[in-house]
mmCIF file of C-alpha atoms in Angstrom:
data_model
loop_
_atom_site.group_PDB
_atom_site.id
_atom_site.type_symbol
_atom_site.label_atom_id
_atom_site.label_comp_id
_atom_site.label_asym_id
_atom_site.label_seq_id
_atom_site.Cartn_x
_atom_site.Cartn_y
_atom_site.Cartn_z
ATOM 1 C CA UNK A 127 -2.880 27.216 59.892
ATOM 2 C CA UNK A 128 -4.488 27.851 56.874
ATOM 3 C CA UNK A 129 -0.903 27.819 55.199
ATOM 4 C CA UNK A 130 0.191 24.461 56.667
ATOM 5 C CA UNK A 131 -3.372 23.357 55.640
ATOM 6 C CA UNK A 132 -2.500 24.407 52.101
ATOM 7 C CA UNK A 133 1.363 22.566 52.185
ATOM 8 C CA UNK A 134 0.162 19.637 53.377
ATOM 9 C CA UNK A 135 -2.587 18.962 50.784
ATOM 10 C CA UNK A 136 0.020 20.052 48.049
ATOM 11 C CA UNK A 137 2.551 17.488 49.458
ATOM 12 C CA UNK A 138 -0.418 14.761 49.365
ATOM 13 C CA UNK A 139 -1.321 15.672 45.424
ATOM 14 C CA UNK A 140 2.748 15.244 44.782
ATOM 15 C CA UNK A 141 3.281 12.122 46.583
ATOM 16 C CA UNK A 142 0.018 10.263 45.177
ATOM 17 C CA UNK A 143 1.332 11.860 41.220
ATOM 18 C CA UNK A 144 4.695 10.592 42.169
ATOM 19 C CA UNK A 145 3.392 7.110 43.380
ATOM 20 C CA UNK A 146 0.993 7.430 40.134
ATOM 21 C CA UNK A 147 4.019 8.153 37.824
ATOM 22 C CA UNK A 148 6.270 5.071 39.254
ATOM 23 C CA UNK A 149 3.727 2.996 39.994
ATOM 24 C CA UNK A 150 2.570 3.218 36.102
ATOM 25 C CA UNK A 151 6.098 2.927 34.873
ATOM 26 C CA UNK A 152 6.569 -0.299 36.747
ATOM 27 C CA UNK A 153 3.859 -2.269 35.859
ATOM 28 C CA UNK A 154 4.796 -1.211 32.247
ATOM 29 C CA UNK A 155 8.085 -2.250 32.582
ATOM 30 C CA UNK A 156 7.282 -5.641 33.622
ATOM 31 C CA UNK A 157 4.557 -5.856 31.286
ATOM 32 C CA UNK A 158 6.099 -4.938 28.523
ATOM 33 C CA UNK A 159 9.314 -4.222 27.834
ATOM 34 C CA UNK A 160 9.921 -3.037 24.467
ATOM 35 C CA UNK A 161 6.159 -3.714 23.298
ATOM 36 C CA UNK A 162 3.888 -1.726 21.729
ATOM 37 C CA UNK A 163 0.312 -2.134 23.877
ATOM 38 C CA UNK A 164 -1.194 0.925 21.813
ATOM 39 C CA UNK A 165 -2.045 0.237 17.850
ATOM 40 C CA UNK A 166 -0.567 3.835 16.039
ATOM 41 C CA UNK A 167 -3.573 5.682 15.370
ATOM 42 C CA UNK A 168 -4.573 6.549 11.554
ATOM 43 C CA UNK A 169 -1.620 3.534 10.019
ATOM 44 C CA UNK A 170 -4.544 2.167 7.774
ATOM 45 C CA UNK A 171 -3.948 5.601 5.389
ATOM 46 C CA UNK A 172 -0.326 5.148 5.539
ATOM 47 C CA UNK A 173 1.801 4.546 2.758
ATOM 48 C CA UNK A 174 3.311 1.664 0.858
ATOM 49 C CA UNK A 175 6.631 0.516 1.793
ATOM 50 C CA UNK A 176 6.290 -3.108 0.367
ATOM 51 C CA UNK A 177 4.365 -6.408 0.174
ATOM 52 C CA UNK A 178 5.502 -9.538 1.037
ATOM 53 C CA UNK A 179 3.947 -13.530 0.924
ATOM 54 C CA UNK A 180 5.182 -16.106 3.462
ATOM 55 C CA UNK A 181 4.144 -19.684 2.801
ATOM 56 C CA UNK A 182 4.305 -22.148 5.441
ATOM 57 C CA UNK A 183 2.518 -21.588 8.805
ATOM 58 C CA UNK A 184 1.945 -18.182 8.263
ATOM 59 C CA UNK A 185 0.337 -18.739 4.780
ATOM 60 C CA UNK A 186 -0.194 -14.756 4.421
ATOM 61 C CA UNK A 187 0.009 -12.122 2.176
ATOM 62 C CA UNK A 188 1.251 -8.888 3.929
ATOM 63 C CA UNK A 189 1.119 -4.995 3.085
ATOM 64 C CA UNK A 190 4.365 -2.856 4.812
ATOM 65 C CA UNK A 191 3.520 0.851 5.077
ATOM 66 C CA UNK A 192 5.553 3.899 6.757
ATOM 67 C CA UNK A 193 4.115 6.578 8.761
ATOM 68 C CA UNK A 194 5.436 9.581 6.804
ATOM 69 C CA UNK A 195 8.900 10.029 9.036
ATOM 70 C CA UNK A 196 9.368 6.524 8.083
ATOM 71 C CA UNK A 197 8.744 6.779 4.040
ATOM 72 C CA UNK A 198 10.985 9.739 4.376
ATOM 73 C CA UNK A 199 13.634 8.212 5.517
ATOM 74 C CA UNK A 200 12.910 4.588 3.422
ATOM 75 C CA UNK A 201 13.028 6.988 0.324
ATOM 76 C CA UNK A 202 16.339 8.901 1.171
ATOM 77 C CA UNK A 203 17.929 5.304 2.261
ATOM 78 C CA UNK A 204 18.874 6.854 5.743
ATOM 79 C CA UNK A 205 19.466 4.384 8.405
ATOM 80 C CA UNK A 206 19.344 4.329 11.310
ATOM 81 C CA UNK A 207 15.857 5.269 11.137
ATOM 82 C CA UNK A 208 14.878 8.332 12.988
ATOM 83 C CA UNK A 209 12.734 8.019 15.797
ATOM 84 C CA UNK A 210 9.119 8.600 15.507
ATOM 85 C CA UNK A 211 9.503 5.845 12.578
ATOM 86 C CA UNK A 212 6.851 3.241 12.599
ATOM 87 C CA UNK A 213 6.682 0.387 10.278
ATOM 88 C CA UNK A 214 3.306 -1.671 9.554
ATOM 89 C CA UNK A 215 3.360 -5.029 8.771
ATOM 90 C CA UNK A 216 -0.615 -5.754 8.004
ATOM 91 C CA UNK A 217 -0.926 -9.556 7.327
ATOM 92 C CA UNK A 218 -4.093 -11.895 5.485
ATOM 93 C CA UNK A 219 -4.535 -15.207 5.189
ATOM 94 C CA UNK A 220 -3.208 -15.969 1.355
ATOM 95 C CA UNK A 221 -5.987 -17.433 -0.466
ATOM 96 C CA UNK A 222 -7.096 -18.179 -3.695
ATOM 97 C CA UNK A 223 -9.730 -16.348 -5.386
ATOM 98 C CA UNK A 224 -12.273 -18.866 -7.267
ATOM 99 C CA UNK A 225 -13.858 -15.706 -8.814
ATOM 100 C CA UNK A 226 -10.320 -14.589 -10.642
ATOM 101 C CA UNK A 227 -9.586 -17.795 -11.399
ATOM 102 C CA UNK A 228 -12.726 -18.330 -13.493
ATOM 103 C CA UNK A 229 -12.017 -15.272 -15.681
ATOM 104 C CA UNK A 230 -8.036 -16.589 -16.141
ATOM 105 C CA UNK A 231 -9.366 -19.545 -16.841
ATOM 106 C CA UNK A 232 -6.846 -21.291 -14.667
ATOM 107 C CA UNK A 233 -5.793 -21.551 -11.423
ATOM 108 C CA UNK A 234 -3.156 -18.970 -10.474
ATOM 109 C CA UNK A 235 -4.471 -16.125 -8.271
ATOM 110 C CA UNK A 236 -4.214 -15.492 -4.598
ATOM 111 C CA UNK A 237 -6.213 -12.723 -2.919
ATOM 112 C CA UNK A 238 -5.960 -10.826 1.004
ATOM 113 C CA UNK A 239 -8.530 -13.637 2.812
ATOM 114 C CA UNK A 240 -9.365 -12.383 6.395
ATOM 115 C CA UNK A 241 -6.787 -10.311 8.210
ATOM 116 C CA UNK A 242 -4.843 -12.395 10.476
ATOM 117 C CA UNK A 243 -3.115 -9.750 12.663
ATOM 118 C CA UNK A 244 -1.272 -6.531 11.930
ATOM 119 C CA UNK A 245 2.521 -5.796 13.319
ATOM 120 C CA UNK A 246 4.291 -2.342 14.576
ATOM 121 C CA UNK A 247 8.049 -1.294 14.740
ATOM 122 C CA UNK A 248 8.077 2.024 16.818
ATOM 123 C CA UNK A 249 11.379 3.751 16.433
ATOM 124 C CA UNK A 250 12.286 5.708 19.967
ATOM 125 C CA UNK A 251 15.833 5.175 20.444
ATOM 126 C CA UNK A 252 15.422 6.235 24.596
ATOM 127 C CA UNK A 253 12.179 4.368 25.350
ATOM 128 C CA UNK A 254 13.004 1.351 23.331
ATOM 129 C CA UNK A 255 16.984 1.419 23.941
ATOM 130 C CA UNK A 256 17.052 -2.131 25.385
ATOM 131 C CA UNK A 257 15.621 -3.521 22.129
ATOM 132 C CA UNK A 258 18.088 -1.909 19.347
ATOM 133 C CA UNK A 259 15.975 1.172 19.527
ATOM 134 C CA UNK A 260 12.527 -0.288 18.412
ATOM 135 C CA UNK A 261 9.398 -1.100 20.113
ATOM 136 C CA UNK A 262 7.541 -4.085 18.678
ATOM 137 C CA UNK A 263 3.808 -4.459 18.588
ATOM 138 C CA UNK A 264 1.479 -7.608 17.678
ATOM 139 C CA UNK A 265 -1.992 -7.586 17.373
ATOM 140 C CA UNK A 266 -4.722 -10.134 16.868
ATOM 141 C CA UNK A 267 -8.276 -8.782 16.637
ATOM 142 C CA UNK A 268 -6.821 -5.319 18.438
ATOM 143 C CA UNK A 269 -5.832 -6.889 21.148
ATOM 144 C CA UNK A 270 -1.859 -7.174 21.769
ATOM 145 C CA UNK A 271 0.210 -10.577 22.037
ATOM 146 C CA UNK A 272 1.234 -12.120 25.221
ATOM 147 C CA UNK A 273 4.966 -12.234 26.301
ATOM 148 C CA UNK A 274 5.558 -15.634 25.306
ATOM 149 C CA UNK A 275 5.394 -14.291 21.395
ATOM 150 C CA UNK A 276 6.672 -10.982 21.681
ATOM 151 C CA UNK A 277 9.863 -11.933 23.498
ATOM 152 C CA UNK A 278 10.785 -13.563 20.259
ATOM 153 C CA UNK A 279 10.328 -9.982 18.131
ATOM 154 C CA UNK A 280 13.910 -8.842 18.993
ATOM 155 C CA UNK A 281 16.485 -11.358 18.983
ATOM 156 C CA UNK A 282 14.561 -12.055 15.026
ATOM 157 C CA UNK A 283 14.763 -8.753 14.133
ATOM 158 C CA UNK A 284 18.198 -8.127 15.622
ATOM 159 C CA UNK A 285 19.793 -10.520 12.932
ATOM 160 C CA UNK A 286 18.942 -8.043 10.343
ATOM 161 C CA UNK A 287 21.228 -5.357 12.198
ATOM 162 C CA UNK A 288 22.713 -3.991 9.104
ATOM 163 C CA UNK A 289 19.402 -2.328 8.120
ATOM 164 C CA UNK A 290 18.595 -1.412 11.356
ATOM 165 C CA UNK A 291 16.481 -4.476 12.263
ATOM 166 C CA UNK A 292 14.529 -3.882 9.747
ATOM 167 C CA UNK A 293 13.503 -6.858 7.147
ATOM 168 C CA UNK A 294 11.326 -5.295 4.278
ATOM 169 C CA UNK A 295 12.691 -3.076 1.468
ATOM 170 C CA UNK A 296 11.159 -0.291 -0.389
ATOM 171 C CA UNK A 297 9.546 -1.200 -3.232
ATOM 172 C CA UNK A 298 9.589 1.406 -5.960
ATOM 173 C CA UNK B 166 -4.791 43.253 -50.692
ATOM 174 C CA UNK B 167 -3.656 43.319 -47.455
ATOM 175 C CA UNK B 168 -7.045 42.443 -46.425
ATOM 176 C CA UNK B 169 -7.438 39.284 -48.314
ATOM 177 C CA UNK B 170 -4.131 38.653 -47.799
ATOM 178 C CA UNK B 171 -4.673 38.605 -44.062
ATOM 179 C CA UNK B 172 -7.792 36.566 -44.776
ATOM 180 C CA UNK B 173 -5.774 34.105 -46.713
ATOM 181 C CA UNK B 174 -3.377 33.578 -43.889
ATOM 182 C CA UNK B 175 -6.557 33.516 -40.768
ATOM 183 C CA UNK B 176 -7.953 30.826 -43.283
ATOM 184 C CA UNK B 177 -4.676 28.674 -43.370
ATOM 185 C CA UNK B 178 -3.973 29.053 -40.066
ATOM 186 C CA UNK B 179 -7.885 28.002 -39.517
ATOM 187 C CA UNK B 180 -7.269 25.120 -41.785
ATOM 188 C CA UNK B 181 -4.037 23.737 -40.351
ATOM 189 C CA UNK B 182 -5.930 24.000 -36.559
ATOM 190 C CA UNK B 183 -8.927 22.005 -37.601
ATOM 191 C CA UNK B 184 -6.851 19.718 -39.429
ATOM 192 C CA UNK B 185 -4.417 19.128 -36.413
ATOM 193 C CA UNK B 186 -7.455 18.961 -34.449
ATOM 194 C CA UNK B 187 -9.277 16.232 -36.628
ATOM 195 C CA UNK B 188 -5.533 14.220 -37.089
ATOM 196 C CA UNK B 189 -5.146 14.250 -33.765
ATOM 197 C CA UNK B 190 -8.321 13.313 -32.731
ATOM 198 C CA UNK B 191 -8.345 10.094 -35.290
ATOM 199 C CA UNK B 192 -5.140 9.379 -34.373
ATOM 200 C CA UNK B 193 -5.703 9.265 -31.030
ATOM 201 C CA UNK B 194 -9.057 7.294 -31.644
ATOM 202 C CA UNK B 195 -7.017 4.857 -33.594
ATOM 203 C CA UNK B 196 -4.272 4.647 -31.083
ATOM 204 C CA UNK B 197 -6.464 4.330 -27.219
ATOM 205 C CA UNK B 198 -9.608 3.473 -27.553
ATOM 206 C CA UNK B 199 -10.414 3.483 -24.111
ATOM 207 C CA UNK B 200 -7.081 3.610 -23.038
ATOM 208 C CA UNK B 201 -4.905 5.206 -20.492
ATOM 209 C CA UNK B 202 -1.576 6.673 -21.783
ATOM 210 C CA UNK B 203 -0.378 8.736 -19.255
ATOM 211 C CA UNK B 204 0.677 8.075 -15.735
ATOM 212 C CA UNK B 205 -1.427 9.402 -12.947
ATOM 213 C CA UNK B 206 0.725 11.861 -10.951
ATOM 214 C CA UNK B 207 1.237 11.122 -7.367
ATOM 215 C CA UNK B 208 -0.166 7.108 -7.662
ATOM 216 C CA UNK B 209 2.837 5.966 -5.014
ATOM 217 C CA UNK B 210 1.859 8.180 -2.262
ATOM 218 C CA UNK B 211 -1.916 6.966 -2.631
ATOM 219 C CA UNK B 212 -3.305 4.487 -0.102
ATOM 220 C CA UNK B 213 -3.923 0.514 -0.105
ATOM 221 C CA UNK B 214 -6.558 -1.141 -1.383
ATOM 222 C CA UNK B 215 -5.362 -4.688 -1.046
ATOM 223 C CA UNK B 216 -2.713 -6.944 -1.778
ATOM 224 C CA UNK B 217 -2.383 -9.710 -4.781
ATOM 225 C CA UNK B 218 -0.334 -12.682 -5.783
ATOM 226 C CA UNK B 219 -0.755 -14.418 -9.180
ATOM 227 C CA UNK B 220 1.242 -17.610 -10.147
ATOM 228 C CA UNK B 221 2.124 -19.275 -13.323
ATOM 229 C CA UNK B 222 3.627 -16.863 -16.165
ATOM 230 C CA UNK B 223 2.017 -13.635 -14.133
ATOM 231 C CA UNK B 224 4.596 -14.558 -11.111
ATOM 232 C CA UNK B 225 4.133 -11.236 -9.395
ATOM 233 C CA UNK B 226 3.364 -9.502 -6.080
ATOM 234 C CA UNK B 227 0.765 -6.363 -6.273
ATOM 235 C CA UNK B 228 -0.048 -3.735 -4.365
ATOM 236 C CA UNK B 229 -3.624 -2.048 -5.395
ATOM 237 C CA UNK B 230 -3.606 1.351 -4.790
ATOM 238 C CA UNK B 231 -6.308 4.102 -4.798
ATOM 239 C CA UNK B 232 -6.581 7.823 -5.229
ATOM 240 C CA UNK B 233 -9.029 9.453 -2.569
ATOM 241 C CA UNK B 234 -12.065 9.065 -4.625
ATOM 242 C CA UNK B 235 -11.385 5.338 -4.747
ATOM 243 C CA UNK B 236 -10.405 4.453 -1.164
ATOM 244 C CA UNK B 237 -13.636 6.775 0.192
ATOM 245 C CA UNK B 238 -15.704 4.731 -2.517
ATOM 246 C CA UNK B 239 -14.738 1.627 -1.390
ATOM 247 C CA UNK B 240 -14.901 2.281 2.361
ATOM 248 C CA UNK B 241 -17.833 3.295 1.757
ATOM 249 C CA UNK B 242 -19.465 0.414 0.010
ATOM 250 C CA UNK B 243 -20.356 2.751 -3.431
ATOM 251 C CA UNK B 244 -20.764 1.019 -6.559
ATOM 252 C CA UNK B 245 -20.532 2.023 -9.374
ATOM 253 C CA UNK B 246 -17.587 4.043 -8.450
ATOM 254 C CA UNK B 247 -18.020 7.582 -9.030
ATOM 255 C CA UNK B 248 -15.961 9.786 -11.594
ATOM 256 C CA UNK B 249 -12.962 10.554 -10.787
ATOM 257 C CA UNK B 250 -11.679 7.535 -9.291
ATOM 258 C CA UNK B 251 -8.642 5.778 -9.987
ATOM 259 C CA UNK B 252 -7.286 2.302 -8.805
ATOM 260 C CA UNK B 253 -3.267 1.322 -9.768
ATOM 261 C CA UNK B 254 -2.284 -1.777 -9.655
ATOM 262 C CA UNK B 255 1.765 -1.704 -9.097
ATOM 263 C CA UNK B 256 2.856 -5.186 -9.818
ATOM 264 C CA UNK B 257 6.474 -6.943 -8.751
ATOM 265 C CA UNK B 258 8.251 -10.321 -9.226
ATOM 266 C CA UNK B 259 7.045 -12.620 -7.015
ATOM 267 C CA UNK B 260 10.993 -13.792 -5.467
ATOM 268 C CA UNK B 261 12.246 -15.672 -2.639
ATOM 269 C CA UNK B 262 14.000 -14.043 -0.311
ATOM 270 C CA UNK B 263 17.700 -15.547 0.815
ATOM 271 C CA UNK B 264 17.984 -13.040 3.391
ATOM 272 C CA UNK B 265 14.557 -13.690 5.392
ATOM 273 C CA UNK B 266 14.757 -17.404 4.664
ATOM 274 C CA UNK B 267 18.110 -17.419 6.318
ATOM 275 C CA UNK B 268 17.168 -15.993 9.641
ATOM 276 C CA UNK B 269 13.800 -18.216 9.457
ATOM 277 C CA UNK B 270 15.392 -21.130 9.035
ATOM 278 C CA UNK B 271 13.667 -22.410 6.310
ATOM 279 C CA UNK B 272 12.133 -21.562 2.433
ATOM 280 C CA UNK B 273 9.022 -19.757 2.974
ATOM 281 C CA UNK B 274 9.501 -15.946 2.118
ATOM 282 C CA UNK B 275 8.877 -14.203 -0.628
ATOM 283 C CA UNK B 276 8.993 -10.132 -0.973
ATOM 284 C CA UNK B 277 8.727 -8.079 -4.205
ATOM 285 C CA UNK B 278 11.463 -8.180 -6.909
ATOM 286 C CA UNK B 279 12.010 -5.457 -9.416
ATOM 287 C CA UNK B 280 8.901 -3.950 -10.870
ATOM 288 C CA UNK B 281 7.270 -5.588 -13.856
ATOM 289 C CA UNK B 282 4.452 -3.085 -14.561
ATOM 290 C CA UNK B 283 1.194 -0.598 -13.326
ATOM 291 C CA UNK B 284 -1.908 -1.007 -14.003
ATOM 292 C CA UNK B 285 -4.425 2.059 -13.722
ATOM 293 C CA UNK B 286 -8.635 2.029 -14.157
ATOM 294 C CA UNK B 287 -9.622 5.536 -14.655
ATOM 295 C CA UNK B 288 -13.176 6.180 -14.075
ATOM 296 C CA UNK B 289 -14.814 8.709 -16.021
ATOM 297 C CA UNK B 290 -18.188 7.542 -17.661
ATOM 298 C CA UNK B 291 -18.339 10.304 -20.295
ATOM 299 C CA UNK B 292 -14.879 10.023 -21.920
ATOM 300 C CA UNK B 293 -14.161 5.896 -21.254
ATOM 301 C CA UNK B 294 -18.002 5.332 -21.997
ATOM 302 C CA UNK B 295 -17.322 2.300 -24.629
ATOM 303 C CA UNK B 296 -15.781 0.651 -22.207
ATOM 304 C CA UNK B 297 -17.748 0.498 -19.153
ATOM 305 C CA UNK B 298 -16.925 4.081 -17.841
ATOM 306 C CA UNK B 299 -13.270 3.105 -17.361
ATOM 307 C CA UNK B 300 -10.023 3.836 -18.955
ATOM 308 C CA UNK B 301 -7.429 1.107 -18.728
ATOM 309 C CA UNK B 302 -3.767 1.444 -18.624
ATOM 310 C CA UNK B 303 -0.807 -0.634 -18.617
ATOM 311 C CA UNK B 304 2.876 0.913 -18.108
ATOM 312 C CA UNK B 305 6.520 -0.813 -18.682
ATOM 313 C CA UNK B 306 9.317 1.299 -17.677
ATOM 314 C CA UNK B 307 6.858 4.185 -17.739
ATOM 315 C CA UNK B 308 6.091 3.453 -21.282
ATOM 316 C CA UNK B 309 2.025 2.630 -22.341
ATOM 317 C CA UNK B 310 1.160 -1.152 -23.792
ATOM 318 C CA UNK B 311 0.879 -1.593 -26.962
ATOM 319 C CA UNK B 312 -2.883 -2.066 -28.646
ATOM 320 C CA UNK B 313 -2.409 -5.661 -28.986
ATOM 321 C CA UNK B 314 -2.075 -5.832 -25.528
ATOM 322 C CA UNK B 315 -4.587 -2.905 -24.149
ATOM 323 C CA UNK B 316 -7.530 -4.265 -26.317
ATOM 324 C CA UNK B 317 -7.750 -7.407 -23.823
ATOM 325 C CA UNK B 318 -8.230 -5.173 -20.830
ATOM 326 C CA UNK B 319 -11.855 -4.386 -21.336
ATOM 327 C CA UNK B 320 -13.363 -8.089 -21.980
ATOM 328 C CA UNK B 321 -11.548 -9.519 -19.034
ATOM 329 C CA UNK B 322 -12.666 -7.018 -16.475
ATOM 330 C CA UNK B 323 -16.122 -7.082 -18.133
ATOM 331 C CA UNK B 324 -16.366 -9.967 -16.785
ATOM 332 C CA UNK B 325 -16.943 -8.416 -13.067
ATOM 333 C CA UNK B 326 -19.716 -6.459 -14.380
ATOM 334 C CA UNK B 327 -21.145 -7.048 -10.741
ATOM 335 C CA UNK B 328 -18.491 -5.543 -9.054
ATOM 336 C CA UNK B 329 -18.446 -2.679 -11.882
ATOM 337 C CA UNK B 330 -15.514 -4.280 -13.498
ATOM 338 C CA UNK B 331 -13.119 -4.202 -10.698
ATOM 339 C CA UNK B 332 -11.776 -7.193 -9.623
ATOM 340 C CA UNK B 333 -9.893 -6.240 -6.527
ATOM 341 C CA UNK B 334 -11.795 -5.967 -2.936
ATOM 342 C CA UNK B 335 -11.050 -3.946 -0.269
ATOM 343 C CA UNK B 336 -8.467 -5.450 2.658
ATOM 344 C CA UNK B 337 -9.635 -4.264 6.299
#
């Protein structure tokens, strides 16, 4: 009795970890697929892949680092990247700095104004496999985009297949 | 005879150090006053400060970079920055970018074109004291400015004697 006892609460523990398991993967799946929901912890001591400015809407000034598998492989020019590569795209507003410009003497210099949001490319060729291999992450004061702006991550990126759908170069 | 002989030859050899001491000392007084003529090893694997854009005949894209002493000095909020700390300034042509501007649709990128130069402040109050505690530095192809460039370095960031003559803040 005892035994049965023993099976049957084992059997219960299984099924409600196995109900856990798919249940989890589910609502992820139709949450988001291909997204990053998690910000990569420690990418603010990363290192420097690039910058970049975009004028326009987006008006921003933007610093690209690599966690290290990713400045490894940026360095050695190997593409694909390998996975447990992630990119960060950390955008500011582009503004002008009145307090430069007064020791130029002219009007010429742009500084980071507040950051606007901060962008992730997480290489995992299995998890991400439906999206060229990359998970893509937007976030706005922590918090990640809807679906209406991430669907558009991919089919951008995936015009830049030739380096792996990846835009920004190393800088030297 | 031996003996003075030997004396003799501890005497020149004396002479010629102290002279290539004092020569090298003027020269090098002559030369850097203040300035920074080697590279700090390692600068490209440091972490971000913040990001920069200056028009006009400047046209470049920069990425401020600091050793650990810096970043932990400004994360901290520390002025004036402690000894030790060093802030590199690694400055790019500010160009448009065909490629991104192609799959956006319109003009509006920009990314960093070839390297232009590096700027390093080298904070050590004892050795850099005539000029505010820092030693400046300017590189071209790895080579050091000239003097009739490195003498402006000083007044200009005097000018941010508040901010102990740094003119770049820290991006979140």
């Amino acid at each position: 009795m005892k035994q049965i006892a023993f099976l049957v609460a084992v059997a219960a523990v299984a099924g409600v970890a196995v109900m856990t398991v798919q249940t989890s993967l589910h609502a992820d799946d139709l949450r988001a697929p291909g997204f990053v929901t998690q910000i990569p912890p420690g990418f603010r001591d990363w290192r420097l892949i690039s910058v970049a400015h975009e004028e326009g809407s987006l008006n921003s000034l933007a610093a690209v680092l690599g966690n290290d598998v990713a400045i490894k492989a940026y360095r050695e020019g190997r593409l694909p990247f390998p996975d447990g590569a992630i990119i960060a795209a950390l955008h500011y507003g582009h503004v002008p700095s009145d307090e430069n410009n007064k020791v130029f003497g002219r009007s010429q210099s742009f500084v980071a104004g507040a950051a606007t949001n901060i962008q992730f490319m997480v290489k995992d060729s299995k998890k991400y496999s439906a999206t060229g291999g990359w998970g893509f992450g937007h976030f706005k004061d922590g918090k990640p985009g809807d679906e209406a702006l991430m669907i558009s991550c991919f089919p951008c990126h995936n015009q830049a297949k030739a380096r792996d759908l990846v835009f920004t170069r190393y800088a030297p």
